[in-house]
Amino acid sequence: EVQLVESGGGLVQPGGSLRLSCTGSGFTFDDYSIGWFRQAPGRQREGIACINRGDDPTYYADSVKGRFTISRDGEKNTVYLQMNSLKPEDTAVYYCAARLGVPVVSSKEYEYWGQGTQVTVSS
């Protein structure tokens, strides 16, 4: 069974940090590009970062550039999203997704999805 499981979400104060993890199983994780997306209430799902098979980050949304870092650990079948200097507008459900091919921003191009993890930035 193919699974992607996100973890690491929670409540954090503005200016704080969180590290999200996305762990895959049931498929050859190393062959897949991974993207992180987020969706806030009433808003469309937004692609914020993606990484290719070779641990080479290929995209950051302008809204997170310089604050978020995506990386992957092949031995653990895990992709991380380090989020620093968090802002209230970063509040959303964060999803990871896997795609067999080059990383792209469009969520429609991803085959496997996790269930999401809530990130709330509030004082």
PDB file of C-alpha atoms in Angstrom:
ATOM      1  CA  GLU A   1       0.000   0.000   0.000  1.00  0.00           C
ATOM      2  CA  VAL A   2       1.346   3.398  -0.999  1.00  0.00           C
ATOM      3  CA  GLN A   3       1.529   5.848   1.880  1.00  0.00           C
ATOM      4  CA  LEU A   4       2.824   9.323   2.472  1.00  0.00           C
ATOM      5  CA  VAL A   5       2.671  10.473   6.066  1.00  0.00           C
ATOM      6  CA  GLU A   6       3.298  14.024   7.179  1.00  0.00           C
ATOM      7  CA  SER A   7       4.273  14.932  10.716  1.00  0.00           C
ATOM      8  CA  GLY A   8       5.685  17.821  12.675  1.00  0.00           C
ATOM      9  CA  GLY A   9       2.848  20.303  12.488  1.00  0.00           C
ATOM     10  CA  GLY A  10       1.542  22.208  15.461  1.00  0.00           C
ATOM     11  CA  LEU A  11       1.031  25.575  17.052  1.00  0.00           C
ATOM     12  CA  VAL A  12       3.938  28.012  16.999  1.00  0.00           C
ATOM     13  CA  GLN A  13       4.336  31.699  17.748  1.00  0.00           C
ATOM     14  CA  PRO A  14       5.196  34.178  15.014  1.00  0.00           C
ATOM     15  CA  GLY A  15       8.922  34.111  14.355  1.00  0.00           C
ATOM     16  CA  GLY A  16       9.193  30.500  15.462  1.00  0.00           C
ATOM     17  CA  SER A  17      10.245  27.393  13.577  1.00  0.00           C
ATOM     18  CA  LEU A  18       8.880  23.973  12.736  1.00  0.00           C
ATOM     19  CA  ARG A  19      10.225  21.060  10.763  1.00  0.00           C
ATOM     20  CA  LEU A  20       7.741  18.983   8.827  1.00  0.00           C
ATOM     21  CA  SER A  21       8.522  15.441   7.739  1.00  0.00           C
ATOM     22  CA  CYS A  22       7.051  13.451   4.879  1.00  0.00           C
ATOM     23  CA  THR A  23       7.756   9.726   4.971  1.00  0.00           C
ATOM     24  CA  GLY A  24       6.873   7.437   2.099  1.00  0.00           C
ATOM     25  CA  SER A  25       6.304   3.702   1.905  1.00  0.00           C
ATOM     26  CA  GLY A  26       4.912   1.185  -0.544  1.00  0.00           C
ATOM     27  CA  PHE A  27       6.750   2.647  -3.541  1.00  0.00           C
ATOM     28  CA  THR A  28      10.312   3.400  -4.618  1.00  0.00           C
ATOM     29  CA  PHE A  29      10.596   6.701  -2.834  1.00  0.00           C
ATOM     30  CA  ASP A  30      13.976   7.583  -4.333  1.00  0.00           C
ATOM     31  CA  ASP A  31      12.501   7.573  -7.843  1.00  0.00           C
ATOM     32  CA  TYR A  32       9.969  10.277  -7.035  1.00  0.00           C
ATOM     33  CA  SER A  33      10.061  14.026  -6.880  1.00  0.00           C
ATOM     34  CA  ILE A  34       8.390  15.399  -3.765  1.00  0.00           C
ATOM     35  CA  GLY A  35       6.419  18.575  -3.398  1.00  0.00           C
ATOM     36  CA  TRP A  36       5.111  20.413  -0.368  1.00  0.00           C
ATOM     37  CA  PHE A  37       1.771  22.175  -0.687  1.00  0.00           C
ATOM     38  CA  ARG A  38      -0.421  24.054   1.710  1.00  0.00           C
ATOM     39  CA  GLN A  39      -4.043  25.055   1.864  1.00  0.00           C
ATOM     40  CA  ALA A  40      -5.501  27.701   4.108  1.00  0.00           C
ATOM     41  CA  PRO A  41      -9.261  27.916   4.767  1.00  0.00           C
ATOM     42  CA  GLY A  42     -11.050  29.426   1.800  1.00  0.00           C
ATOM     43  CA  ARG A  43      -7.949  29.428  -0.373  1.00  0.00           C
ATOM     44  CA  GLN A  44      -6.615  27.269  -3.170  1.00  0.00           C
ATOM     45  CA  ARG A  45      -3.925  24.717  -2.555  1.00  0.00           C
ATOM     46  CA  GLU A  46      -0.543  26.356  -3.079  1.00  0.00           C
ATOM     47  CA  GLY A  47       2.695  24.697  -4.103  1.00  0.00           C
ATOM     48  CA  ILE A  48       5.462  26.020  -1.878  1.00  0.00           C
ATOM     49  CA  ALA A  49       8.521  23.840  -2.454  1.00  0.00           C
ATOM     50  CA  CYS A  50       9.598  20.808  -4.411  1.00  0.00           C
ATOM     51  CA  ILE A  51      12.677  18.660  -4.730  1.00  0.00           C
ATOM     52  CA  ASN A  52      13.878  16.191  -7.285  1.00  0.00           C
ATOM     53  CA  ARG A  53      15.245  12.700  -6.867  1.00  0.00           C
ATOM     54  CA  GLY A  54      18.746  13.950  -6.337  1.00  0.00           C
ATOM     55  CA  ASP A  55      18.131  16.140  -3.285  1.00  0.00           C
ATOM     56  CA  ASP A  56      18.249  19.255  -5.407  1.00  0.00           C
ATOM     57  CA  PRO A  57      15.591  21.788  -4.397  1.00  0.00           C
ATOM     58  CA  THR A  58      14.067  23.100  -7.567  1.00  0.00           C
ATOM     59  CA  TYR A  59      11.356  25.485  -6.484  1.00  0.00           C
ATOM     60  CA  TYR A  60      10.287  27.745  -3.667  1.00  0.00           C
ATOM     61  CA  ALA A  61       7.252  29.955  -3.756  1.00  0.00           C
ATOM     62  CA  ASP A  62       8.063  33.620  -3.318  1.00  0.00           C
ATOM     63  CA  SER A  63       6.022  33.622  -0.133  1.00  0.00           C
ATOM     64  CA  VAL A  64       8.430  31.195   1.564  1.00  0.00           C
ATOM     65  CA  LYS A  65      11.724  31.840  -0.203  1.00  0.00           C
ATOM     66  CA  GLY A  66      14.520  32.493   2.258  1.00  0.00           C
ATOM     67  CA  ARG A  67      12.500  31.126   5.178  1.00  0.00           C
ATOM     68  CA  PHE A  68      11.701  27.530   4.208  1.00  0.00           C
ATOM     69  CA  THR A  69      14.134  24.801   3.165  1.00  0.00           C
ATOM     70  CA  ILE A  70      13.257  21.487   1.564  1.00  0.00           C
ATOM     71  CA  SER A  71      15.597  18.514   1.801  1.00  0.00           C
ATOM     72  CA  ARG A  72      15.463  14.748   1.585  1.00  0.00           C
ATOM     73  CA  ASP A  73      17.029  11.754   3.292  1.00  0.00           C
ATOM     74  CA  GLY A  74      17.003   8.742   0.994  1.00  0.00           C
ATOM     75  CA  GLU A  75      17.943   6.317   3.734  1.00  0.00           C
ATOM     76  CA  LYS A  76      14.859   7.287   5.698  1.00  0.00           C
ATOM     77  CA  ASN A  77      12.498   7.727   2.707  1.00  0.00           C
ATOM     78  CA  THR A  78      11.766  11.144   4.114  1.00  0.00           C
ATOM     79  CA  VAL A  79      11.567  14.695   2.829  1.00  0.00           C
ATOM     80  CA  TYR A  80      11.737  17.572   5.260  1.00  0.00           C
ATOM     81  CA  LEU A  81      10.437  21.105   5.187  1.00  0.00           C
ATOM     82  CA  GLN A  82      12.295  23.325   7.621  1.00  0.00           C
ATOM     83  CA  MET A  83      10.184  26.401   8.271  1.00  0.00           C
ATOM     84  CA  ASN A  84      11.776  29.397   9.967  1.00  0.00           C
ATOM     85  CA  SER A  85      10.544  32.908  10.716  1.00  0.00           C
ATOM     86  CA  LEU A  86       6.971  31.710  10.593  1.00  0.00           C
ATOM     87  CA  LYS A  87       4.204  34.225  10.048  1.00  0.00           C
ATOM     88  CA  PRO A  88       0.480  34.062  10.776  1.00  0.00           C
ATOM     89  CA  GLU A  89      -0.143  33.864   7.032  1.00  0.00           C
ATOM     90  CA  ASP A  90       1.731  30.552   6.982  1.00  0.00           C
ATOM     91  CA  THR A  91      -1.172  29.003   8.866  1.00  0.00           C
ATOM     92  CA  ALA A  92      -2.549  26.165   6.747  1.00  0.00           C
ATOM     93  CA  VAL A  93      -2.767  22.420   6.326  1.00  0.00           C
ATOM     94  CA  TYR A  94       0.503  21.270   4.810  1.00  0.00           C
ATOM     95  CA  TYR A  95       0.586  18.333   2.422  1.00  0.00           C
ATOM     96  CA  CYS A  96       3.367  16.440   0.746  1.00  0.00           C
ATOM     97  CA  ALA A  97       2.945  14.704  -2.570  1.00  0.00           C
ATOM     98  CA  ALA A  98       5.001  12.422  -4.793  1.00  0.00           C
ATOM     99  CA  ARG A  99       5.431  12.478  -8.535  1.00  0.00           C
ATOM    100  CA  LEU A 100       7.297  10.101 -10.843  1.00  0.00           C
ATOM    101  CA  GLY A 101       9.157  12.622 -12.936  1.00  0.00           C
ATOM    102  CA  VAL A 102      10.640  16.059 -12.657  1.00  0.00           C
ATOM    103  CA  PRO A 103       9.290  18.229  -9.873  1.00  0.00           C
ATOM    104  CA  VAL A 104       6.581  20.663 -10.902  1.00  0.00           C
ATOM    105  CA  VAL A 105       4.472  23.204  -9.097  1.00  0.00           C
ATOM    106  CA  SER A 106       1.046  22.062 -10.247  1.00  0.00           C
ATOM    107  CA  SER A 107      -0.685  19.866  -7.696  1.00  0.00           C
ATOM    108  CA  LYS A 108      -2.553  18.112 -10.510  1.00  0.00           C
ATOM    109  CA  GLU A 109       0.672  16.469 -11.646  1.00  0.00           C
ATOM    110  CA  TYR A 110       1.266  14.582  -8.392  1.00  0.00           C
ATOM    111  CA  GLU A 111       0.191  10.985  -7.992  1.00  0.00           C
ATOM    112  CA  TYR A 112       0.372  10.279  -4.282  1.00  0.00           C
ATOM    113  CA  TRP A 113      -0.703  12.518  -1.428  1.00  0.00           C
ATOM    114  CA  GLY A 114      -0.451  12.498   2.319  1.00  0.00           C
ATOM    115  CA  GLN A 115      -3.307  13.371   4.637  1.00  0.00           C
ATOM    116  CA  GLY A 116      -1.828  16.678   5.724  1.00  0.00           C
ATOM    117  CA  THR A 117      -0.602  18.222   8.947  1.00  0.00           C
ATOM    118  CA  GLN A 118      -1.935  21.420  10.492  1.00  0.00           C
ATOM    119  CA  VAL A 119       0.407  24.341  11.061  1.00  0.00           C
ATOM    120  CA  THR A 120      -0.940  27.244  13.086  1.00  0.00           C
ATOM    121  CA  VAL A 121       1.109  30.379  13.628  1.00  0.00           C
ATOM    122  CA  SER A 122      -0.404  32.508  16.321  1.00  0.00           C
ATOM    123  CA  SER A 123       0.500  34.361  19.475  1.00  0.00           C
TER     124      SER A 123
END
